[in-house]
Amino acid sequence: MISTGSERAGGGNVPKQEGRALLRTTLASAVAILLALTVGLWLYSRDIARKMERQVLQSLQDVAAQNVLVIQREIEGKFQLMKTTAQRFDGENGVTDEFLLARLRSTVELYDMKRMGIAEADGKARTTDGETLDVGTRLYFRQSMTGKTVITDTMVDMVDGLTINVYSTPVYGGGTVKRVLFATYDTEHLRTLLDVPCFSGEGFSYIVDKNGDVVAAPRAGMDNVFAEMGSTGGEEQARAAVAQMRRDFSAGASNSVRYGAGGQERCVYYTPLQINDWYLLTAVPGQVLNERITPVLRVTDLICVLVALVFLLGAGRVVYSQYRAKQQVERLAYVDPLTGGYSAVRFQMLLPQQLAKNPGPAAFAVMDLDNFRMLNDVYGTAAGDDMLRAVWAAWRACLGPEELVTHRTADRFMILLFYRDEGQLRGRLQDFYTHLRAQAKNLDAPVPTPSIGVYPVPRPAPDMEVLYGRAAMARDTVKGNRRRIYAFYSEEMKA
């Protein structure tokens, strides 16, 4: 009996030990699989984070590229204005300065300048606002006396001590530089070019020179971007970012850096403007980037915890979350937050596609509203925003499915139209004004007069810069003219 019991006990031990070994093996395999899946998903989530960060940075680059084009077009337009004005004075010997200044005063008023002036070869200058200045020591004067057309960095006005930027160009006589024509603008005119909303209003841009000195910024009080970065905390990260930016500035390269600022992380993308030694910096708080990345990471981490039970469901959730996150990023880059229509970046992407699909007559138009700033001042920015939405709605009511309209910045719009003949196109422009009055009839503010410049697009179509510049030339000829709301570009306008 004892022997039998011993056998029974021995016989029972073998299966129990094998069962425990099998259990340990199964558990070890399960843990290994779970660990492998968790690590795999964790690595995948980090990869998603990197890809999403690259997508956000790409949208930041797209915004910066659009701002660069806007600033370059604006400054090149001013250069062309200065050269054209200077050419009119070539050879006018014997004409008094008072006569020339009188002719310049209308230009000052038309282009919202602070003043214009004429400097003789000795640096003595007279201005349209009655000032007599000695600009002989100013760098822009010396450069223009050597034949260059330039714009200055931000400087202090000799007259009132405020910050200004000066455009200058040589005035020739008999083939040599006789004097210098200059125009003074409040630095605000550069700041308005930077007022392009991006990343739901959290992003902003500013212009600096290669030494980091601020030329134009959305807020006052920032003198040097490198000093500003060094005073924000996170010293080691900030020093590394400043060092990288200095190297890139010296090399003329575009790049992006991230650093701590006031307890928050900030991402900055910078690119040369090809004007003087200026760089455009577009910044967005790191929180904005994290808000688009963190939700996906949290979802992925949750999937890692539940992967043993719902791996397929978790994987589907990751894919879906990535898709939604990409949609959010694309919406930030391609949808105008004010009107809900195409952003200027998206418009520029679609423009060549639509022109290629429609080989018939096409026109590129730019439009702004007369006295829109006054409307904002009197009725408030909310009324101004309502008016801009009414403008966009009026254009959409007039356009076909292949045509495009975008709110670019402030009160400026860009439009692509297709038409049968010029008469039909003129009728459509008038129809737009009719639709605008209908759209705005219930608004509190009066309807401003639109100024529309139209450039019939030649085939093959030139680049965006040419399209915009020539339409803008046409628009400027009807600015403030209540009897005409549009003008067509002609080659005489370049004279």
PDB file of N, CA and C in Angstrom, residues 213-298:
ATOM      1  N   ASP A 213      19.600  91.557 -35.393  1.00  0.00           N
ATOM      2  CA  ASP A 213      18.890  92.802 -35.090  1.00  0.00           C
ATOM      3  C   ASP A 213      17.549  92.813 -35.794  1.00  0.00           C
ATOM      4  N   VAL A 214      16.515  93.195 -35.061  1.00  0.00           N
ATOM      5  CA  VAL A 214      15.153  93.138 -35.587  1.00  0.00           C
ATOM      6  C   VAL A 214      14.903  94.303 -36.536  1.00  0.00           C
ATOM      7  N   VAL A 215      14.445  93.982 -37.729  1.00  0.00           N
ATOM      8  CA  VAL A 215      14.029  94.991 -38.705  1.00  0.00           C
ATOM      9  C   VAL A 215      12.541  95.292 -38.552  1.00  0.00           C
ATOM     10  N   ALA A 216      11.739  94.253 -38.404  1.00  0.00           N
ATOM     11  CA  ALA A 216      10.294  94.422 -38.192  1.00  0.00           C
ATOM     12  C   ALA A 216       9.804  93.228 -37.390  1.00  0.00           C
ATOM     13  N   ALA A 217       8.935  93.510 -36.409  1.00  0.00           N
ATOM     14  CA  ALA A 217       8.408  92.450 -35.550  1.00  0.00           C
ATOM     15  C   ALA A 217       6.964  92.766 -35.210  1.00  0.00           C
ATOM     16  N   PRO A 218       6.172  91.720 -34.884  1.00  0.00           N
ATOM     17  CA  PRO A 218       4.757  91.958 -34.579  1.00  0.00           C
ATOM     18  C   PRO A 218       4.527  92.684 -33.266  1.00  0.00           C
ATOM     19  N   ARG A 219       5.549  92.758 -32.429  1.00  0.00           N
ATOM     20  CA  ARG A 219       5.393  93.475 -31.163  1.00  0.00           C
ATOM     21  C   ARG A 219       6.626  94.326 -30.913  1.00  0.00           C
ATOM     22  N   ALA A 220       6.436  95.424 -30.206  1.00  0.00           N
ATOM     23  CA  ALA A 220       7.537  96.320 -29.898  1.00  0.00           C
ATOM     24  C   ALA A 220       8.363  95.747 -28.749  1.00  0.00           C
ATOM     25  N   GLY A 221       9.595  96.258 -28.604  1.00  0.00           N
ATOM     26  CA  GLY A 221      10.418  95.872 -27.467  1.00  0.00           C
ATOM     27  C   GLY A 221      11.443  94.803 -27.771  1.00  0.00           C
ATOM     28  N   MET A 222      11.390  94.192 -28.951  1.00  0.00           N
ATOM     29  CA  MET A 222      12.378  93.181 -29.313  1.00  0.00           C
ATOM     30  C   MET A 222      13.410  93.836 -30.217  1.00  0.00           C
ATOM     31  N   ASP A 223      14.667  93.935 -29.738  1.00  0.00           N
ATOM     32  CA  ASP A 223      15.714  94.597 -30.505  1.00  0.00           C
ATOM     33  C   ASP A 223      16.618  93.604 -31.231  1.00  0.00           C
ATOM     34  N   ASN A 224      16.930  92.498 -30.571  1.00  0.00           N
ATOM     35  CA  ASN A 224      17.825  91.505 -31.172  1.00  0.00           C
ATOM     36  C   ASN A 224      17.315  90.111 -30.831  1.00  0.00           C
ATOM     37  N   VAL A 225      17.091  89.304 -31.846  1.00  0.00           N
ATOM     38  CA  VAL A 225      16.481  87.988 -31.622  1.00  0.00           C
ATOM     39  C   VAL A 225      17.412  87.065 -30.851  1.00  0.00           C
ATOM     40  N   PHE A 226      18.737  87.201 -31.072  1.00  0.00           N
ATOM     41  CA  PHE A 226      19.672  86.349 -30.344  1.00  0.00           C
ATOM     42  C   PHE A 226      19.676  86.704 -28.864  1.00  0.00           C
ATOM     43  N   ALA A 227      19.648  88.004 -28.550  1.00  0.00           N
ATOM     44  CA  ALA A 227      19.591  88.425 -27.153  1.00  0.00           C
ATOM     45  C   ALA A 227      18.276  87.989 -26.520  1.00  0.00           C
ATOM     46  N   GLU A 228      17.195  88.082 -27.287  1.00  0.00           N
ATOM     47  CA  GLU A 228      15.890  87.669 -26.778  1.00  0.00           C
ATOM     48  C   GLU A 228      15.886  86.172 -26.448  1.00  0.00           C
ATOM     49  N   MET A 229      16.473  85.365 -27.323  1.00  0.00           N
ATOM     50  CA  MET A 229      16.528  83.927 -27.078  1.00  0.00           C
ATOM     51  C   MET A 229      17.404  83.612 -25.867  1.00  0.00           C
ATOM     52  N   GLY A 230      18.479  84.365 -25.669  1.00  0.00           N
ATOM     53  CA  GLY A 230      19.365  84.114 -24.554  1.00  0.00           C
ATOM     54  C   GLY A 230      18.800  84.509 -23.216  1.00  0.00           C
ATOM     55  N   SER A 231      17.736  85.321 -23.208  1.00  0.00           N
ATOM     56  CA  SER A 231      17.152  85.812 -21.953  1.00  0.00           C
ATOM     57  C   SER A 231      15.896  85.054 -21.559  1.00  0.00           C
ATOM     58  N   THR A 232      15.591  83.955 -22.269  1.00  0.00           N
ATOM     59  CA  THR A 232      14.309  83.279 -22.039  1.00  0.00           C
ATOM     60  C   THR A 232      14.433  82.042 -21.170  1.00  0.00           C
ATOM     61  N   GLY A 233      15.597  81.750 -20.648  1.00  0.00           N
ATOM     62  CA  GLY A 233      15.757  80.521 -19.860  1.00  0.00           C
ATOM     63  C   GLY A 233      16.188  79.374 -20.752  1.00  0.00           C
ATOM     64  N   GLY A 234      16.462  78.209 -20.126  1.00  0.00           N
ATOM     65  CA  GLY A 234      16.927  77.054 -20.902  1.00  0.00           C
ATOM     66  C   GLY A 234      18.215  77.386 -21.612  1.00  0.00           C
ATOM     67  N   GLU A 235      19.227  77.870 -20.832  1.00  0.00           N
ATOM     68  CA  GLU A 235      20.406  78.501 -21.415  1.00  0.00           C
ATOM     69  C   GLU A 235      21.133  77.603 -22.409  1.00  0.00           C
ATOM     70  N   GLU A 236      21.376  76.346 -22.048  1.00  0.00           N
ATOM     71  CA  GLU A 236      22.141  75.466 -22.931  1.00  0.00           C
ATOM     72  C   GLU A 236      21.436  75.263 -24.257  1.00  0.00           C
ATOM     73  N   GLN A 237      20.120  74.994 -24.220  1.00  0.00           N
ATOM     74  CA  GLN A 237      19.360  74.793 -25.456  1.00  0.00           C
ATOM     75  C   GLN A 237      19.315  76.084 -26.267  1.00  0.00           C
ATOM     76  N   ALA A 238      19.127  77.220 -25.587  1.00  0.00           N
ATOM     77  CA  ALA A 238      19.073  78.502 -26.293  1.00  0.00           C
ATOM     78  C   ALA A 238      20.418  78.826 -26.933  1.00  0.00           C
ATOM     79  N   ARG A 239      21.518  78.577 -26.201  1.00  0.00           N
ATOM     80  CA  ARG A 239      22.841  78.845 -26.783  1.00  0.00           C
ATOM     81  C   ARG A 239      23.079  77.994 -28.022  1.00  0.00           C
ATOM     82  N   ALA A 240      22.670  76.732 -27.952  1.00  0.00           N
ATOM     83  CA  ALA A 240      22.846  75.850 -29.112  1.00  0.00           C
ATOM     84  C   ALA A 240      22.016  76.344 -30.290  1.00  0.00           C
ATOM     85  N   ALA A 241      20.780  76.793 -30.021  1.00  0.00           N
ATOM     86  CA  ALA A 241      19.916  77.302 -31.095  1.00  0.00           C
ATOM     87  C   ALA A 241      20.510  78.568 -31.715  1.00  0.00           C
ATOM     88  N   VAL A 242      21.019  79.479 -30.870  1.00  0.00           N
ATOM     89  CA  VAL A 242      21.624  80.717 -31.382  1.00  0.00           C
ATOM     90  C   VAL A 242      22.847  80.392 -32.224  1.00  0.00           C
ATOM     91  N   ALA A 243      23.683  79.469 -31.749  1.00  0.00           N
ATOM     92  CA  ALA A 243      24.882  79.096 -32.504  1.00  0.00           C
ATOM     93  C   ALA A 243      24.507  78.513 -33.868  1.00  0.00           C
ATOM     94  N   GLN A 244      23.483  77.659 -33.895  1.00  0.00           N
ATOM     95  CA  GLN A 244      23.043  77.081 -35.161  1.00  0.00           C
ATOM     96  C   GLN A 244      22.521  78.157 -36.107  1.00  0.00           C
ATOM     97  N   MET A 245      21.740  79.090 -35.566  1.00  0.00           N
ATOM     98  CA  MET A 245      21.194  80.164 -36.408  1.00  0.00           C
ATOM     99  C   MET A 245      22.312  81.047 -36.960  1.00  0.00           C
ATOM    100  N   ARG A 246      23.297  81.366 -36.129  1.00  0.00           N
ATOM    101  CA  ARG A 246      24.411  82.190 -36.624  1.00  0.00           C
ATOM    102  C   ARG A 246      25.142  81.494 -37.770  1.00  0.00           C
ATOM    103  N   ARG A 247      25.373  80.190 -37.618  1.00  0.00           N
ATOM    104  CA  ARG A 247      26.046  79.451 -38.704  1.00  0.00           C
ATOM    105  C   ARG A 247      25.209  79.481 -39.979  1.00  0.00           C
ATOM    106  N   ASP A 248      23.902  79.257 -39.843  1.00  0.00           N
ATOM    107  CA  ASP A 248      23.030  79.243 -41.019  1.00  0.00           C
ATOM    108  C   ASP A 248      22.923  80.625 -41.645  1.00  0.00           C
ATOM    109  N   PHE A 249      22.863  81.664 -40.804  1.00  0.00           N
ATOM    110  CA  PHE A 249      22.799  83.030 -41.327  1.00  0.00           C
ATOM    111  C   PHE A 249      24.059  83.349 -42.129  1.00  0.00           C
ATOM    112  N   SER A 250      25.204  82.933 -41.627  1.00  0.00           N
ATOM    113  CA  SER A 250      26.459  83.190 -42.344  1.00  0.00           C
ATOM    114  C   SER A 250      26.504  82.449 -43.675  1.00  0.00           C
ATOM    115  N   ALA A 251      25.889  81.259 -43.704  1.00  0.00           N
ATOM    116  CA  ALA A 251      25.899  80.442 -44.923  1.00  0.00           C
ATOM    117  C   ALA A 251      24.727  80.756 -45.851  1.00  0.00           C
ATOM    118  N   GLY A 252      23.803  81.605 -45.417  1.00  0.00           N
ATOM    119  CA  GLY A 252      22.626  81.903 -46.232  1.00  0.00           C
ATOM    120  C   GLY A 252      21.667  80.735 -46.338  1.00  0.00           C
ATOM    121  N   ALA A 253      21.604  79.903 -45.282  1.00  0.00           N
ATOM    122  CA  ALA A 253      20.817  78.670 -45.330  1.00  0.00           C
ATOM    123  C   ALA A 253      19.498  78.834 -44.581  1.00  0.00           C
ATOM    124  N   SER A 254      18.515  78.026 -44.970  1.00  0.00           N
ATOM    125  CA  SER A 254      17.248  77.914 -44.254  1.00  0.00           C
ATOM    126  C   SER A 254      17.322  76.736 -43.297  1.00  0.00           C
ATOM    127  N   ASN A 255      16.615  76.851 -42.155  1.00  0.00           N
ATOM    128  CA  ASN A 255      16.652  75.761 -41.181  1.00  0.00           C
ATOM    129  C   ASN A 255      15.597  76.056 -40.116  1.00  0.00           C
ATOM    130  N   SER A 256      15.511  75.172 -39.129  1.00  0.00           N
ATOM    131  CA  SER A 256      14.603  75.394 -38.007  1.00  0.00           C
ATOM    132  C   SER A 256      15.297  74.986 -36.712  1.00  0.00           C
ATOM    133  N   VAL A 257      14.926  75.647 -35.606  1.00  0.00           N
ATOM    134  CA  VAL A 257      15.466  75.316 -34.290  1.00  0.00           C
ATOM    135  C   VAL A 257      14.322  75.313 -33.282  1.00  0.00           C
ATOM    136  N   ARG A 258      14.545  74.627 -32.163  1.00  0.00           N
ATOM    137  CA  ARG A 258      13.592  74.645 -31.060  1.00  0.00           C
ATOM    138  C   ARG A 258      14.352  75.008 -29.792  1.00  0.00           C
ATOM    139  N   TYR A 259      13.739  75.834 -28.951  1.00  0.00           N
ATOM    140  CA  TYR A 259      14.387  76.262 -27.722  1.00  0.00           C
ATOM    141  C   TYR A 259      13.328  76.667 -26.710  1.00  0.00           C
ATOM    142  N   GLY A 260      13.743  76.760 -25.444  1.00  0.00           N
ATOM    143  CA  GLY A 260      12.829  77.158 -24.388  1.00  0.00           C
ATOM    144  C   GLY A 260      12.676  78.663 -24.335  1.00  0.00           C
ATOM    145  N   ALA A 261      11.429  79.124 -24.116  1.00  0.00           N
ATOM    146  CA  ALA A 261      11.156  80.559 -24.044  1.00  0.00           C
ATOM    147  C   ALA A 261      10.091  80.804 -22.987  1.00  0.00           C
ATOM    148  N   GLY A 262      10.499  81.440 -21.847  1.00  0.00           N
ATOM    149  CA  GLY A 262       9.523  81.770 -20.814  1.00  0.00           C
ATOM    150  C   GLY A 262       8.810  80.556 -20.260  1.00  0.00           C
ATOM    151  N   GLY A 263       9.557  79.456 -20.112  1.00  0.00           N
ATOM    152  CA  GLY A 263       8.937  78.246 -19.592  1.00  0.00           C
ATOM    153  C   GLY A 263       8.214  77.423 -20.638  1.00  0.00           C
ATOM    154  N   GLN A 264       8.210  77.879 -21.875  1.00  0.00           N
ATOM    155  CA  GLN A 264       7.563  77.147 -22.960  1.00  0.00           C
ATOM    156  C   GLN A 264       8.552  76.944 -24.098  1.00  0.00           C
ATOM    157  N   GLU A 265       8.333  75.884 -24.849  1.00  0.00           N
ATOM    158  CA  GLU A 265       9.183  75.609 -25.996  1.00  0.00           C
ATOM    159  C   GLU A 265       8.658  76.374 -27.206  1.00  0.00           C
ATOM    160  N   ARG A 266       9.585  76.793 -28.052  1.00  0.00           N
ATOM    161  CA  ARG A 266       9.205  77.520 -29.267  1.00  0.00           C
ATOM    162  C   ARG A 266       9.959  76.915 -30.446  1.00  0.00           C
ATOM    163  N   CYS A 267       9.276  76.810 -31.556  1.00  0.00           N
ATOM    164  CA  CYS A 267       9.881  76.328 -32.807  1.00  0.00           C
ATOM    165  C   CYS A 267       9.974  77.491 -33.771  1.00  0.00           C
ATOM    166  N   VAL A 268      11.155  77.691 -34.366  1.00  0.00           N
ATOM    167  CA  VAL A 268      11.398  78.817 -35.268  1.00  0.00           C
ATOM    168  C   VAL A 268      11.954  78.282 -36.580  1.00  0.00           C
ATOM    169  N   TYR A 269      11.303  78.654 -37.678  1.00  0.00           N
ATOM    170  CA  TYR A 269      11.822  78.360 -39.019  1.00  0.00           C
ATOM    171  C   TYR A 269      12.310  79.675 -39.620  1.00  0.00           C
ATOM    172  N   TYR A 270      13.510  79.653 -40.214  1.00  0.00           N
ATOM    173  CA  TYR A 270      14.073  80.887 -40.773  1.00  0.00           C
ATOM    174  C   TYR A 270      14.590  80.632 -42.184  1.00  0.00           C
ATOM    175  N   THR A 271      14.465  81.662 -43.011  1.00  0.00           N
ATOM    176  CA  THR A 271      14.865  81.552 -44.418  1.00  0.00           C
ATOM    177  C   THR A 271      15.278  82.926 -44.927  1.00  0.00           C
ATOM    178  N   PRO A 272      16.294  83.004 -45.800  1.00  0.00           N
ATOM    179  CA  PRO A 272      16.737  84.323 -46.287  1.00  0.00           C
ATOM    180  C   PRO A 272      15.678  84.965 -47.171  1.00  0.00           C
ATOM    181  N   LEU A 273      15.595  86.311 -47.076  1.00  0.00           N
ATOM    182  CA  LEU A 273      14.633  87.072 -47.876  1.00  0.00           C
ATOM    183  C   LEU A 273      15.206  87.518 -49.216  1.00  0.00           C
ATOM    184  N   GLN A 274      16.516  87.374 -49.386  1.00  0.00           N
ATOM    185  CA  GLN A 274      17.190  87.857 -50.604  1.00  0.00           C
ATOM    186  C   GLN A 274      17.061  89.370 -50.732  1.00  0.00           C
ATOM    187  N   ILE A 275      16.898  90.051 -49.620  1.00  0.00           N
ATOM    188  CA  ILE A 275      16.858  91.519 -49.564  1.00  0.00           C
ATOM    189  C   ILE A 275      17.837  91.929 -48.472  1.00  0.00           C
ATOM    190  N   ASN A 276      18.825  92.794 -48.823  1.00  0.00           N
ATOM    191  CA  ASN A 276      19.890  93.126 -47.892  1.00  0.00           C
ATOM    192  C   ASN A 276      20.449  91.819 -47.318  1.00  0.00           C
ATOM    193  N   ASP A 277      20.663  91.771 -46.005  1.00  0.00           N
ATOM    194  CA  ASP A 277      21.059  90.512 -45.361  1.00  0.00           C
ATOM    195  C   ASP A 277      19.946  90.040 -44.444  1.00  0.00           C
ATOM    196  N   TRP A 278      18.698  90.267 -44.858  1.00  0.00           N
ATOM    197  CA  TRP A 278      17.543  89.998 -44.018  1.00  0.00           C
ATOM    198  C   TRP A 278      17.143  88.523 -44.048  1.00  0.00           C
ATOM    199  N   TYR A 279      16.610  88.103 -42.912  1.00  0.00           N
ATOM    200  CA  TYR A 279      16.024  86.773 -42.768  1.00  0.00           C
ATOM    201  C   TYR A 279      14.592  86.921 -42.272  1.00  0.00           C
ATOM    202  N   LEU A 280      13.727  86.044 -42.775  1.00  0.00           N
ATOM    203  CA  LEU A 280      12.365  85.960 -42.239  1.00  0.00           C
ATOM    204  C   LEU A 280      12.309  84.798 -41.256  1.00  0.00           C
ATOM    205  N   LEU A 281      11.874  85.095 -40.026  1.00  0.00           N
ATOM    206  CA  LEU A 281      11.704  84.071 -38.997  1.00  0.00           C
ATOM    207  C   LEU A 281      10.219  83.882 -38.742  1.00  0.00           C
ATOM    208  N   THR A 282       9.762  82.649 -38.816  1.00  0.00           N
ATOM    209  CA  THR A 282       8.370  82.320 -38.502  1.00  0.00           C
ATOM    210  C   THR A 282       8.382  81.391 -37.300  1.00  0.00           C
ATOM    211  N   ALA A 283       7.720  81.813 -36.222  1.00  0.00           N
ATOM    212  CA  ALA A 283       7.775  81.087 -34.954  1.00  0.00           C
ATOM    213  C   ALA A 283       6.388  80.617 -34.552  1.00  0.00           C
ATOM    214  N   VAL A 284       6.374  79.495 -33.851  1.00  0.00           N
ATOM    215  CA  VAL A 284       5.123  78.948 -33.328  1.00  0.00           C
ATOM    216  C   VAL A 284       5.442  78.305 -31.976  1.00  0.00           C
ATOM    217  N   PRO A 285       4.616  78.498 -30.959  1.00  0.00           N
ATOM    218  CA  PRO A 285       4.892  77.866 -29.664  1.00  0.00           C
ATOM    219  C   PRO A 285       4.957  76.351 -29.790  1.00  0.00           C
ATOM    220  N   GLY A 286       5.894  75.745 -29.046  1.00  0.00           N
ATOM    221  CA  GLY A 286       6.013  74.294 -29.080  1.00  0.00           C
ATOM    222  C   GLY A 286       4.732  73.614 -28.641  1.00  0.00           C
ATOM    223  N   GLN A 287       3.948  74.312 -27.807  1.00  0.00           N
ATOM    224  CA  GLN A 287       2.682  73.745 -27.353  1.00  0.00           C
ATOM    225  C   GLN A 287       1.755  73.456 -28.524  1.00  0.00           C
ATOM    226  N   VAL A 288       1.805  74.341 -29.547  1.00  0.00           N
ATOM    227  CA  VAL A 288       0.960  74.130 -30.721  1.00  0.00           C
ATOM    228  C   VAL A 288       1.365  72.837 -31.424  1.00  0.00           C
ATOM    229  N   LEU A 289       2.679  72.585 -31.511  1.00  0.00           N
ATOM    230  CA  LEU A 289       3.136  71.341 -32.130  1.00  0.00           C
ATOM    231  C   LEU A 289       2.745  70.140 -31.270  1.00  0.00           C
ATOM    232  N   ASN A 290       2.944  70.300 -29.952  1.00  0.00           N
ATOM    233  CA  ASN A 290       2.649  69.178 -29.057  1.00  0.00           C
ATOM    234  C   ASN A 290       1.165  68.838 -29.035  1.00  0.00           C
ATOM    235  N   GLU A 291       0.318  69.865 -29.179  1.00  0.00           N
ATOM    236  CA  GLU A 291      -1.119  69.609 -29.171  1.00  0.00           C
ATOM    237  C   GLU A 291      -1.545  68.721 -30.328  1.00  0.00           C
ATOM    238  N   ARG A 292      -0.742  68.723 -31.397  1.00  0.00           N
ATOM    239  CA  ARG A 292      -1.075  67.891 -32.546  1.00  0.00           C
ATOM    240  C   ARG A 292      -0.403  66.514 -32.459  1.00  0.00           C
ATOM    241  N   ILE A 293       0.585  66.406 -31.588  1.00  0.00           N
ATOM    242  CA  ILE A 293       1.317  65.147 -31.468  1.00  0.00           C
ATOM    243  C   ILE A 293       0.874  64.351 -30.241  1.00  0.00           C
ATOM    244  N   THR A 294       0.693  65.032 -29.119  1.00  0.00           N
ATOM    245  CA  THR A 294       0.390  64.352 -27.856  1.00  0.00           C
ATOM    246  C   THR A 294      -0.852  63.472 -27.916  1.00  0.00           C
ATOM    247  N   PRO A 295      -1.981  63.935 -28.505  1.00  0.00           N
ATOM    248  CA  PRO A 295      -3.156  63.049 -28.534  1.00  0.00           C
ATOM    249  C   PRO A 295      -2.872  61.703 -29.187  1.00  0.00           C
ATOM    250  N   VAL A 296      -2.082  61.720 -30.259  1.00  0.00           N
ATOM    251  CA  VAL A 296      -1.765  60.462 -30.937  1.00  0.00           C
ATOM    252  C   VAL A 296      -0.892  59.578 -30.049  1.00  0.00           C
ATOM    253  N   LEU A 297       0.065  60.199 -29.366  1.00  0.00           N
ATOM    254  CA  LEU A 297       0.927  59.414 -28.487  1.00  0.00           C
ATOM    255  C   LEU A 297       0.131  58.796 -27.337  1.00  0.00           C
ATOM    256  N   ARG A 298      -0.810  59.544 -26.782  1.00  0.00           N
ATOM    257  CA  ARG A 298      -1.614  59.009 -25.694  1.00  0.00           C
ATOM    258  C   ARG A 298      -2.462  57.834 -26.163  1.00  0.00           C
TER     259      ARG A 298
END
